[in-house]
XYZ file of C-alpha atoms in Angstrom:
144
model
C -11.648 11.618 33.564
C -7.884 12.047 32.833
C -6.524 8.747 31.034
C -3.055 9.856 30.596
C -0.168 7.069 31.987
C 2.513 8.339 33.505
C 5.616 8.686 31.292
C 8.110 6.391 32.529
C 10.018 5.169 29.441
C 13.011 6.857 30.917
C 13.357 5.078 34.207
C 16.376 2.147 34.147
C 13.868 -0.547 35.150
C 15.177 -3.481 36.546
C 13.883 -6.833 37.324
C 15.364 -9.029 40.669
C 15.519 -12.501 39.717
C 13.139 -14.944 41.273
C 10.691 -11.795 41.790
C 7.623 -12.148 39.421
C 5.512 -9.535 38.496
C 7.402 -6.687 39.491
C 10.664 -4.729 38.700
C 12.507 -1.375 40.755
C 14.398 1.503 40.033
C 16.137 2.889 42.567
C 16.831 6.617 42.941
C 18.384 7.430 45.859
C 20.584 5.408 48.587
C 20.939 7.805 52.174
C 23.381 5.592 53.874
C 24.050 7.293 56.615
C 20.269 8.018 57.535
C 19.506 5.025 56.814
C 17.480 5.900 53.864
C 16.045 4.386 50.156
C 14.519 6.026 47.808
C 12.498 3.106 45.180
C 10.236 3.271 42.329
C 8.417 -0.594 41.747
C 6.391 -1.630 39.576
C 4.005 -3.809 40.086
C 2.064 -5.498 37.017
C -0.832 -5.278 36.383
C -3.950 -7.499 37.693
C -1.389 -9.575 39.348
C 0.535 -10.258 42.643
C 4.039 -10.264 43.848
C 5.352 -12.701 47.057
C 4.580 -13.325 50.360
C 6.227 -10.848 52.162
C 6.594 -8.347 55.439
C 8.005 -4.750 56.086
C 9.635 -4.846 58.537
C 10.940 -1.478 58.659
C 8.819 2.306 57.910
C 7.458 2.550 54.265
C 6.754 5.702 52.564
C 4.238 5.436 49.326
C 2.855 7.333 47.209
C 1.110 6.146 44.124
C 1.836 7.580 40.748
C 0.505 5.416 38.068
C -3.231 2.628 38.431
C -3.921 1.385 41.450
C -0.945 -0.278 44.257
C -3.089 -3.161 46.028
C -2.666 -4.681 48.985
C -3.471 -8.455 48.949
C -4.123 -10.654 52.457
C -1.430 -14.260 52.673
C -4.254 -15.421 51.728
C -4.275 -13.429 47.942
C -8.005 -11.938 48.742
C -7.618 -8.310 48.283
C -7.240 -6.378 51.248
C -6.732 -2.626 50.259
C -6.617 -0.348 47.186
C -4.681 2.820 47.037
C -5.663 5.299 43.839
C -3.332 7.022 42.194
C -2.482 9.986 44.303
C -2.298 7.957 47.248
C 0.413 8.727 49.940
C 0.811 6.241 52.960
C 2.925 6.007 55.859
C 3.198 2.416 56.414
C 4.872 1.272 60.308
C 6.622 -2.531 60.482
C 4.251 -4.983 60.889
C 4.600 -8.571 61.327
C 1.199 -9.131 58.969
C 2.366 -10.458 55.802
C 0.688 -9.595 52.522
C 1.186 -9.494 49.112
C 1.069 -6.622 46.623
C 0.218 -5.931 42.905
C -1.468 -3.357 40.438
C -5.017 -2.822 38.968
C -5.852 -3.512 35.864
C -3.575 -1.199 34.655
C 0.792 -1.345 36.031
C 1.441 0.125 39.600
C 4.000 2.807 39.830
C 4.637 3.548 43.276
C 6.982 5.618 44.659
C 8.786 3.326 48.345
C 10.631 6.177 50.598
C 11.994 3.132 52.947
C 13.299 3.953 56.627
C 15.329 1.552 57.938
C 18.866 2.123 59.121
C 20.715 -0.612 58.443
C 18.947 -3.587 59.378
C 16.444 -5.905 57.817
C 13.931 -3.579 55.171
C 11.561 -7.089 53.911
C 11.168 -10.562 54.955
C 10.740 -12.346 51.629
C 8.276 -15.614 52.864
C 6.688 -18.713 51.027
C 3.263 -19.933 51.505
C 4.187 -21.551 54.968
C 5.358 -18.132 56.422
C 8.887 -19.050 56.794
C 11.480 -16.584 56.012
C 13.026 -17.135 52.933
C 15.264 -14.782 52.172
C 15.845 -11.044 53.952
C 16.472 -7.735 52.356
C 18.522 -4.516 53.709
C 20.163 -1.777 52.621
C 23.270 -3.460 51.843
C 20.773 -6.021 49.610
C 20.196 -2.599 47.784
C 22.830 -1.423 48.058
C 24.182 -4.203 45.811
C 21.581 -3.818 43.423
C 22.216 -0.294 42.501
C 25.753 -1.401 42.009
C 24.418 -4.383 39.766
C 25.946 -6.718 42.518
C 23.343 -8.643 42.918
C 20.061 -9.687 39.819
């Protein structure tokens, strides 16, 4: 079994204020086609904020296990390294996280110019949203 980790030392990881256990690196933004390609790093054995995916997401697990959790925090699915998944928009809220090591996952977000993600509180109320302009602002350092 190969125990080597993906070497991410040259990736310019950033943190998104208020989002614990998550880092990101935007790789490309294609405004014309409504596509954002971004790497997310999920902390080992942690869960990120409750949210919904409002657009199509294609993912490839590059390192670790990408874990998905129900809204109540119970484990829903484990996607091992090398897993490629196509997930349509969904009303089902969930959390995500890493397994025993940090998970690094490539997300290709296909959403046009609308809302990509709804960030929720524990009562399932929308706290904020993230869309194309938010990712553009993040890439330009206009939001932290």
